[in-house]
């Protein structure tokens, strides 16, 4: 009877299994695919949670001063009509990064890709003329969201927007009397 080498295959039955050492690359490939899957899931979840939207701020001039506690009836009584921007500048801040409007019209500023579900959004408006009050309103919800604070000259106004906001705001400005 002839002797067989150890590396020679010898089949003894149809149910025989091949025994041997698997390649060492399989584990690394699975680990890399796992990291890629986690990164994709985290990115999609982050984008969905932060809810990136296009946000528009319309400038409106009011005939009476408004505060953070003003009612919607007071906003209507103040006759806040759309006003031309005419040199006024609105800037958004997010986590210390400043951004200018992506688009402007005669009476509004539009920002794209704003994460509306975060508390780190803020805005600043610099007006050409001094103002008595500036408030941020939500026309869809018919409520005042924030009163902006000003510098001593009444030309630079700012406030934190807050989280989970709408995509359309009114910036209600009451000129200084």
CSV table of N, CA, C and O in Angstrom, one decimal, residues 54-156:
chain,number,residue,atom,x,y,z
A,54,UNK,N,-34.1,74.8,4.7
A,54,UNK,CA,-33.9,76.2,4.2
A,54,UNK,C,-34.8,77.1,5.1
A,54,UNK,O,-36.0,76.8,5.3
A,55,UNK,N,-34.2,78.1,5.7
A,55,UNK,CA,-34.9,79.0,6.6
A,55,UNK,C,-34.9,80.4,6.0
A,55,UNK,O,-33.9,80.9,5.6
A,56,UNK,N,-36.1,81.1,6.1
A,56,UNK,CA,-36.3,82.4,5.6
A,56,UNK,C,-36.6,83.4,6.7
A,56,UNK,O,-37.5,83.1,7.5
A,57,UNK,N,-36.0,84.6,6.7
A,57,UNK,CA,-36.3,85.6,7.6
A,57,UNK,C,-36.8,86.8,6.8
A,57,UNK,O,-36.1,87.4,6.0
A,58,UNK,N,-38.1,87.2,7.1
A,58,UNK,CA,-38.7,88.4,6.4
A,58,UNK,C,-38.6,89.6,7.3
A,58,UNK,O,-39.0,89.5,8.5
A,59,UNK,N,-38.1,90.7,6.8
A,59,UNK,CA,-38.0,91.9,7.5
A,59,UNK,C,-39.4,92.6,7.5
A,59,UNK,O,-39.9,92.8,6.4
A,60,UNK,N,-39.9,93.0,8.6
A,60,UNK,CA,-41.1,93.8,8.7
A,60,UNK,C,-41.0,94.9,9.6
A,60,UNK,O,-40.4,94.8,10.7
A,61,UNK,N,-41.5,96.1,9.3
A,61,UNK,CA,-41.5,97.3,10.1
A,61,UNK,C,-42.8,97.5,10.8
A,61,UNK,O,-43.9,97.5,10.2
A,62,UNK,N,-42.7,97.7,12.1
A,62,UNK,CA,-43.9,97.9,12.9
A,62,UNK,C,-44.1,99.3,13.4
A,62,UNK,O,-43.2,100.1,13.5
A,63,UNK,N,-45.4,99.7,13.7
A,63,UNK,CA,-45.7,101.0,14.1
A,63,UNK,C,-45.6,101.2,15.6
A,63,UNK,O,-45.7,102.3,16.1
A,64,UNK,N,-45.6,100.0,16.3
A,64,UNK,CA,-45.6,100.1,17.8
A,64,UNK,C,-44.5,99.1,18.3
A,64,UNK,O,-44.3,98.0,17.7
A,65,UNK,N,-43.9,99.4,19.4
A,65,UNK,CA,-42.8,98.4,19.9
A,65,UNK,C,-43.5,97.1,20.4
A,65,UNK,O,-44.6,97.1,20.9
A,66,UNK,N,-42.7,96.0,20.2
A,66,UNK,CA,-43.1,94.7,20.7
A,66,UNK,C,-42.1,94.1,21.6
A,66,UNK,O,-40.9,94.5,21.6
A,67,UNK,N,-42.5,93.2,22.5
A,67,UNK,CA,-41.6,92.5,23.4
A,67,UNK,C,-41.7,91.0,23.2
A,67,UNK,O,-42.6,90.5,22.5
A,68,UNK,N,-41.0,90.3,24.0
A,68,UNK,CA,-41.0,88.8,24.0
A,68,UNK,C,-42.3,88.3,24.4
A,68,UNK,O,-42.7,87.2,24.1
A,69,UNK,N,-43.1,89.0,25.2
A,69,UNK,CA,-44.4,88.6,25.7
A,69,UNK,C,-45.5,89.2,25.0
A,69,UNK,O,-46.7,89.0,25.4
A,70,UNK,N,-45.3,89.9,23.9
A,70,UNK,CA,-46.4,90.4,23.1
A,70,UNK,C,-47.2,89.3,22.5
A,70,UNK,O,-46.7,88.2,22.1
A,71,UNK,N,-48.5,89.5,22.5
A,71,UNK,CA,-49.5,88.6,21.9
A,71,UNK,C,-49.5,88.8,20.4
A,71,UNK,O,-49.1,89.8,19.8
A,72,UNK,N,-50.1,87.8,19.7
A,72,UNK,CA,-50.3,87.9,18.2
A,72,UNK,C,-51.2,89.1,17.9
A,72,UNK,O,-51.1,89.7,16.9
A,73,UNK,N,-52.2,89.3,18.8
A,73,UNK,CA,-53.1,90.5,18.5
A,73,UNK,C,-52.3,91.8,18.6
A,73,UNK,O,-52.6,92.7,17.8
A,74,UNK,N,-51.3,91.9,19.5
A,74,UNK,CA,-50.5,93.1,19.5
A,74,UNK,C,-49.6,93.2,18.3
A,74,UNK,O,-49.4,94.3,17.8
A,75,UNK,N,-49.2,92.1,17.7
A,75,UNK,CA,-48.4,92.1,16.5
A,75,UNK,C,-49.3,92.6,15.4
A,75,UNK,O,-48.9,93.5,14.6
A,76,UNK,N,-50.5,92.1,15.3
A,76,UNK,CA,-51.4,92.6,14.3
A,76,UNK,C,-51.8,94.1,14.5
A,76,UNK,O,-51.9,94.8,13.5
A,77,UNK,N,-51.9,94.5,15.7
A,77,UNK,CA,-52.3,95.9,16.0
A,77,UNK,C,-51.1,96.8,15.6
A,77,UNK,O,-51.3,98.0,15.3
A,78,UNK,N,-49.8,96.3,15.7
A,78,UNK,CA,-48.6,97.1,15.4
A,78,UNK,C,-48.5,97.3,13.9
A,78,UNK,O,-47.5,98.0,13.5
A,79,UNK,N,-49.3,96.7,13.1
A,79,UNK,CA,-49.3,96.8,11.6
A,79,UNK,C,-47.9,96.6,11.1
A,79,UNK,O,-47.3,97.5,10.4
A,80,UNK,N,-47.4,95.4,11.3
A,80,UNK,CA,-46.0,95.1,10.8
A,80,UNK,C,-46.1,94.7,9.3
A,80,UNK,O,-46.4,93.5,9.0
A,81,UNK,N,-45.7,95.6,8.5
A,81,UNK,CA,-45.7,95.4,7.0
A,81,UNK,C,-44.3,95.0,6.5
A,81,UNK,O,-43.3,95.5,7.1
A,82,UNK,N,-44.2,94.2,5.4
A,82,UNK,CA,-42.9,93.9,4.8
A,82,UNK,C,-42.2,95.2,4.5
A,82,UNK,O,-42.8,96.2,4.1
A,83,UNK,N,-40.9,95.2,4.8
A,83,UNK,CA,-40.1,96.4,4.6
A,83,UNK,C,-38.9,96.1,3.8
A,83,UNK,O,-38.3,95.0,3.8
A,84,UNK,N,-38.4,97.0,2.9
A,84,UNK,CA,-37.2,96.7,2.1
A,84,UNK,C,-36.0,96.7,3.0
A,84,UNK,O,-35.8,97.4,4.0
A,85,UNK,N,-35.1,95.8,2.6
A,85,UNK,CA,-33.8,95.6,3.4
A,85,UNK,C,-33.0,96.8,3.4
A,85,UNK,O,-32.5,97.2,4.4
A,86,UNK,N,-32.7,97.4,2.3
A,86,UNK,CA,-32.0,98.7,2.1
A,86,UNK,C,-30.8,98.8,3.0
A,86,UNK,O,-30.6,99.7,3.8
A,87,UNK,N,-29.9,97.9,2.9
A,87,UNK,CA,-28.6,97.9,3.6
A,87,UNK,C,-28.6,97.2,4.9
A,87,UNK,O,-27.5,97.1,5.6
A,88,UNK,N,-29.7,96.8,5.5
A,88,UNK,CA,-29.7,96.0,6.7
A,88,UNK,C,-29.1,94.6,6.4
A,88,UNK,O,-29.2,94.1,5.3
A,89,UNK,N,-28.4,94.1,7.4
A,89,UNK,CA,-27.7,92.8,7.2
A,89,UNK,C,-28.1,91.8,8.2
A,89,UNK,O,-28.0,92.2,9.4
A,90,UNK,N,-28.5,90.6,7.9
A,90,UNK,CA,-28.8,89.6,8.8
A,90,UNK,C,-27.8,88.5,8.7
A,90,UNK,O,-27.5,88.0,7.6
A,91,UNK,N,-27.2,88.1,9.8
A,91,UNK,CA,-26.2,87.0,9.8
A,91,UNK,C,-26.7,85.9,10.8
A,91,UNK,O,-27.2,86.2,11.8
A,92,UNK,N,-26.4,84.7,10.4
A,92,UNK,CA,-26.7,83.5,11.3
A,92,UNK,C,-25.4,83.0,11.9
A,92,UNK,O,-24.4,83.0,11.3
A,93,UNK,N,-25.5,82.6,13.1
A,93,UNK,CA,-24.4,81.9,13.8
A,93,UNK,C,-24.8,80.5,14.2
A,93,UNK,O,-26.0,80.3,14.7
A,94,UNK,N,-23.9,79.6,14.0
A,94,UNK,CA,-24.1,78.2,14.5
A,94,UNK,C,-22.8,77.7,15.0
A,94,UNK,O,-21.8,77.6,14.3
A,95,UNK,N,-22.8,77.4,16.3
A,95,UNK,CA,-21.7,76.9,17.0
A,95,UNK,C,-20.4,77.7,16.8
A,95,UNK,O,-19.3,77.2,16.5
A,96,UNK,N,-20.6,79.0,16.8
A,96,UNK,CA,-19.4,79.9,16.6
A,96,UNK,C,-19.1,80.2,15.1
A,96,UNK,O,-18.2,81.0,14.9
A,97,UNK,N,-19.8,79.6,14.2
A,97,UNK,CA,-19.5,79.8,12.8
A,97,UNK,C,-20.5,80.8,12.3
A,97,UNK,O,-21.7,80.7,12.5
A,98,UNK,N,-20.1,81.8,11.6
A,98,UNK,CA,-20.9,82.9,11.0
A,98,UNK,C,-21.2,82.6,9.6
A,98,UNK,O,-20.4,82.2,8.8
A,99,UNK,N,-22.5,82.8,9.2
A,99,UNK,CA,-22.8,82.6,7.8
A,99,UNK,C,-23.8,83.7,7.3
A,99,UNK,O,-24.6,84.2,8.0
A,100,UNK,N,-23.5,84.1,6.0
A,100,UNK,CA,-24.4,85.1,5.4
A,100,UNK,C,-25.5,84.4,4.6
A,100,UNK,O,-25.4,83.2,4.4
A,101,UNK,N,-26.5,85.2,4.3
A,101,UNK,CA,-27.6,84.6,3.6
A,101,UNK,C,-27.2,84.1,2.2
A,101,UNK,O,-26.3,84.6,1.5
A,102,UNK,N,-27.8,82.9,1.9
A,102,UNK,CA,-27.5,82.3,0.6
A,102,UNK,C,-28.3,83.0,-0.5
A,102,UNK,O,-27.9,83.0,-1.7
A,103,UNK,N,-29.4,83.6,-0.2
A,103,UNK,CA,-30.2,84.4,-1.2
A,103,UNK,C,-30.9,85.5,-0.4
A,103,UNK,O,-31.3,85.4,0.8
A,104,UNK,N,-31.2,86.6,-1.1
A,104,UNK,CA,-31.9,87.7,-0.6
A,104,UNK,C,-33.0,88.2,-1.6
A,104,UNK,O,-32.8,88.0,-2.8
A,105,UNK,N,-34.1,88.7,-1.1
A,105,UNK,CA,-35.0,89.3,-2.0
A,105,UNK,C,-35.1,90.8,-1.5
A,105,UNK,O,-34.3,91.2,-0.6
A,106,UNK,N,-36.1,91.5,-1.9
A,106,UNK,CA,-36.3,92.9,-1.5
A,106,UNK,C,-36.5,93.0,0.0
A,106,UNK,O,-36.1,93.9,0.7
A,107,UNK,N,-37.2,92.0,0.6
A,107,UNK,CA,-37.6,92.0,2.0
A,107,UNK,C,-37.2,90.9,2.8
A,107,UNK,O,-37.6,90.8,4.0
A,108,UNK,N,-36.4,89.9,2.3
A,108,UNK,CA,-36.1,88.7,3.1
A,108,UNK,C,-34.7,88.2,2.8
A,108,UNK,O,-34.1,88.4,1.8
A,109,UNK,N,-34.2,87.4,3.8
A,109,UNK,CA,-33.0,86.7,3.7
A,109,UNK,C,-33.3,85.2,3.8
A,109,UNK,O,-34.1,84.8,4.6
A,110,UNK,N,-32.6,84.4,3.0
A,110,UNK,CA,-32.8,82.9,3.0
A,110,UNK,C,-31.4,82.2,3.2
A,110,UNK,O,-30.4,82.5,2.6
A,111,UNK,N,-31.4,81.3,4.2
A,111,UNK,CA,-30.3,80.5,4.5
A,111,UNK,C,-30.6,79.0,4.2
A,111,UNK,O,-31.6,78.5,4.6
A,112,UNK,N,-29.7,78.4,3.6
A,112,UNK,CA,-29.8,76.9,3.2
A,112,UNK,C,-29.1,76.1,4.2
A,112,UNK,O,-28.0,76.5,4.7
A,113,UNK,N,-29.6,74.9,4.4
A,113,UNK,CA,-28.9,73.9,5.2
A,113,UNK,C,-28.7,74.3,6.7
A,113,UNK,O,-27.7,74.0,7.3
A,114,UNK,N,-29.8,74.9,7.2
A,114,UNK,CA,-29.8,75.3,8.7
A,114,UNK,C,-30.3,74.1,9.5
A,114,UNK,O,-31.4,73.6,9.2
A,115,UNK,N,-29.5,73.7,10.5
A,115,UNK,CA,-30.0,72.6,11.4
A,115,UNK,C,-31.1,73.2,12.4
A,115,UNK,O,-30.7,73.8,13.3
A,116,UNK,N,-32.3,73.0,12.1
A,116,UNK,CA,-33.4,73.6,12.9
A,116,UNK,C,-33.6,72.9,14.3
A,116,UNK,O,-34.3,73.5,15.1
A,117,UNK,N,-33.1,71.8,14.5
A,117,UNK,CA,-33.3,71.0,15.7
A,117,UNK,C,-32.2,71.2,16.7
A,117,UNK,O,-31.8,70.3,17.4
A,118,UNK,N,-31.5,72.3,16.7
A,118,UNK,CA,-30.4,72.6,17.7
A,118,UNK,C,-30.6,73.9,18.4
A,118,UNK,O,-31.2,74.8,17.8
A,119,UNK,N,-30.0,74.0,19.6
A,119,UNK,CA,-30.1,75.2,20.3
A,119,UNK,C,-29.0,76.2,20.0
A,119,UNK,O,-28.9,77.2,20.6
A,120,UNK,N,-28.1,75.8,19.2
A,120,UNK,CA,-26.9,76.6,18.9
A,120,UNK,C,-27.1,77.6,17.8
A,120,UNK,O,-26.1,78.3,17.5
A,121,UNK,N,-28.3,77.8,17.3
A,121,UNK,CA,-28.5,78.8,16.2
A,121,UNK,C,-28.8,80.1,16.8
A,121,UNK,O,-29.5,80.2,17.8
A,122,UNK,N,-28.2,81.1,16.3
A,122,UNK,CA,-28.4,82.5,16.7
A,122,UNK,C,-28.4,83.4,15.5
A,122,UNK,O,-28.0,83.0,14.4
A,123,UNK,N,-29.0,84.6,15.7
A,123,UNK,CA,-29.0,85.6,14.5
A,123,UNK,C,-28.6,86.9,15.0
A,123,UNK,O,-28.7,87.3,16.2
A,124,UNK,N,-28.1,87.7,14.1
A,124,UNK,CA,-27.7,89.1,14.4
A,124,UNK,C,-28.2,89.9,13.2
A,124,UNK,O,-28.0,89.5,12.0
A,125,UNK,N,-28.8,91.0,13.5
A,125,UNK,CA,-29.2,92.0,12.4
A,125,UNK,C,-28.6,93.3,12.7
A,125,UNK,O,-28.6,93.8,13.8
A,126,UNK,N,-28.0,93.9,11.7
A,126,UNK,CA,-27.4,95.2,11.8
A,126,UNK,C,-28.3,96.1,10.9
A,126,UNK,O,-28.4,95.9,9.7
A,127,UNK,N,-28.9,97.1,11.5
A,127,UNK,CA,-29.8,98.0,10.8
A,127,UNK,C,-29.1,99.3,10.5
A,127,UNK,O,-28.2,99.7,11.2
A,128,UNK,N,-29.6,99.9,9.4
A,128,UNK,CA,-29.0,101.1,9.0
A,128,UNK,C,-29.5,102.2,9.9
A,128,UNK,O,-28.7,103.1,10.3
A,129,UNK,N,-30.8,102.2,10.2
A,129,UNK,CA,-31.4,103.2,11.1
A,129,UNK,C,-31.5,102.6,12.5
A,129,UNK,O,-31.8,101.4,12.6
A,130,UNK,N,-31.4,103.4,13.5
A,130,UNK,CA,-31.6,102.9,14.9
A,130,UNK,C,-33.0,102.4,15.1
A,130,UNK,O,-34.0,102.9,14.5
A,131,UNK,N,-33.2,101.3,15.9
A,131,UNK,CA,-34.5,100.8,16.2
A,131,UNK,C,-34.8,100.8,17.7
A,131,UNK,O,-33.9,100.7,18.5
A,132,UNK,N,-36.1,100.9,18.0
A,132,UNK,CA,-36.5,100.8,19.4
A,132,UNK,C,-36.6,99.4,19.9
A,132,UNK,O,-36.1,99.1,21.0
A,133,UNK,N,-37.2,98.5,19.1
A,133,UNK,CA,-37.3,97.1,19.4
A,133,UNK,C,-37.1,96.2,18.2
A,133,UNK,O,-37.5,96.7,17.1
A,134,UNK,N,-36.6,95.0,18.4
A,134,UNK,CA,-36.6,94.0,17.3
A,134,UNK,C,-37.0,92.7,18.0
A,134,UNK,O,-36.4,92.3,19.0
A,135,UNK,N,-38.0,92.0,17.4
A,135,UNK,CA,-38.4,90.7,17.9
A,135,UNK,C,-38.4,89.7,16.7
A,135,UNK,O,-38.6,90.1,15.6
A,136,UNK,N,-38.3,88.4,17.0
A,136,UNK,CA,-38.4,87.4,16.1
A,136,UNK,C,-39.7,86.7,16.3
A,136,UNK,O,-40.0,86.2,17.4
A,137,UNK,N,-40.5,86.6,15.2
A,137,UNK,CA,-41.8,86.0,15.3
A,137,UNK,C,-42.0,84.8,14.4
A,137,UNK,O,-41.3,84.7,13.4
A,138,UNK,N,-42.9,83.9,14.8
A,138,UNK,CA,-43.2,82.8,14.0
A,138,UNK,C,-44.6,83.0,13.4
A,138,UNK,O,-45.6,82.8,14.0
A,139,UNK,N,-44.7,83.4,12.1
A,139,UNK,CA,-46.0,83.7,11.5
A,139,UNK,C,-46.9,82.5,11.4
A,139,UNK,O,-48.1,82.6,11.6
A,140,UNK,N,-46.3,81.3,11.2
A,140,UNK,CA,-47.1,80.1,11.1
A,140,UNK,C,-47.8,79.7,12.4
A,140,UNK,O,-48.9,79.2,12.4
A,141,UNK,N,-47.1,79.9,13.5
A,141,UNK,CA,-47.6,79.6,14.8
A,141,UNK,C,-48.2,80.8,15.5
A,141,UNK,O,-48.7,80.7,16.6
A,142,UNK,N,-48.1,81.9,14.9
A,142,UNK,CA,-48.7,83.2,15.4
A,142,UNK,C,-48.2,83.5,16.8
A,142,UNK,O,-49.0,83.6,17.7
A,143,UNK,N,-46.9,83.5,17.0
A,143,UNK,CA,-46.3,83.8,18.3
A,143,UNK,C,-45.0,84.5,18.1
A,143,UNK,O,-44.3,84.4,17.1
A,144,UNK,N,-44.6,85.2,19.2
A,144,UNK,CA,-43.3,85.8,19.3
A,144,UNK,C,-42.3,84.8,19.8
A,144,UNK,O,-42.6,84.1,20.8
A,145,UNK,N,-41.2,84.6,19.1
A,145,UNK,CA,-40.2,83.6,19.6
A,145,UNK,C,-39.2,84.2,20.5
A,145,UNK,O,-38.9,83.6,21.5
A,146,UNK,N,-38.6,85.3,20.1
A,146,UNK,CA,-37.6,85.9,20.9
A,146,UNK,C,-37.6,87.4,20.8
A,146,UNK,O,-37.9,87.9,19.7
A,147,UNK,N,-37.2,88.1,21.8
A,147,UNK,CA,-36.9,89.6,21.7
A,147,UNK,C,-35.3,89.6,21.5
A,147,UNK,O,-34.6,89.0,22.2
A,148,UNK,N,-34.9,90.4,20.6
A,148,UNK,CA,-33.4,90.6,20.4
A,148,UNK,C,-32.9,91.7,21.3
A,148,UNK,O,-33.6,92.6,21.6
A,149,UNK,N,-31.7,91.5,21.7
A,149,UNK,CA,-31.0,92.6,22.5
A,149,UNK,C,-30.1,93.4,21.6
A,149,UNK,O,-29.6,93.0,20.6
A,150,UNK,N,-30.0,94.7,22.0
A,150,UNK,CA,-29.2,95.6,21.1
A,150,UNK,C,-28.0,96.1,21.7
A,150,UNK,O,-27.8,96.0,22.9
A,151,UNK,N,-27.2,96.8,20.9
A,151,UNK,CA,-26.0,97.5,21.4
A,151,UNK,C,-26.6,98.9,21.8
A,151,UNK,O,-27.7,99.2,21.7
A,152,UNK,N,-25.7,99.7,22.3
A,152,UNK,CA,-26.1,101.0,22.8
A,152,UNK,C,-26.7,102.0,21.8
A,152,UNK,O,-27.6,102.8,22.1
A,153,UNK,N,-26.3,101.8,20.5
A,153,UNK,CA,-26.8,102.7,19.5
A,153,UNK,C,-28.1,102.2,18.9
A,153,UNK,O,-28.7,102.9,18.1
A,154,UNK,N,-28.5,101.0,19.2
A,154,UNK,CA,-29.7,100.4,18.6
A,154,UNK,C,-29.6,100.0,17.2
A,154,UNK,O,-30.6,99.9,16.5
A,155,UNK,N,-28.4,99.7,16.8
A,155,UNK,CA,-28.1,99.4,15.4
A,155,UNK,C,-27.8,97.9,15.2
A,155,UNK,O,-28.0,97.3,14.1
A,156,UNK,N,-27.3,97.2,16.2
A,156,UNK,CA,-26.9,95.8,16.1
A,156,UNK,C,-27.8,95.0,17.1
A,156,UNK,O,-27.7,95.3,18.3
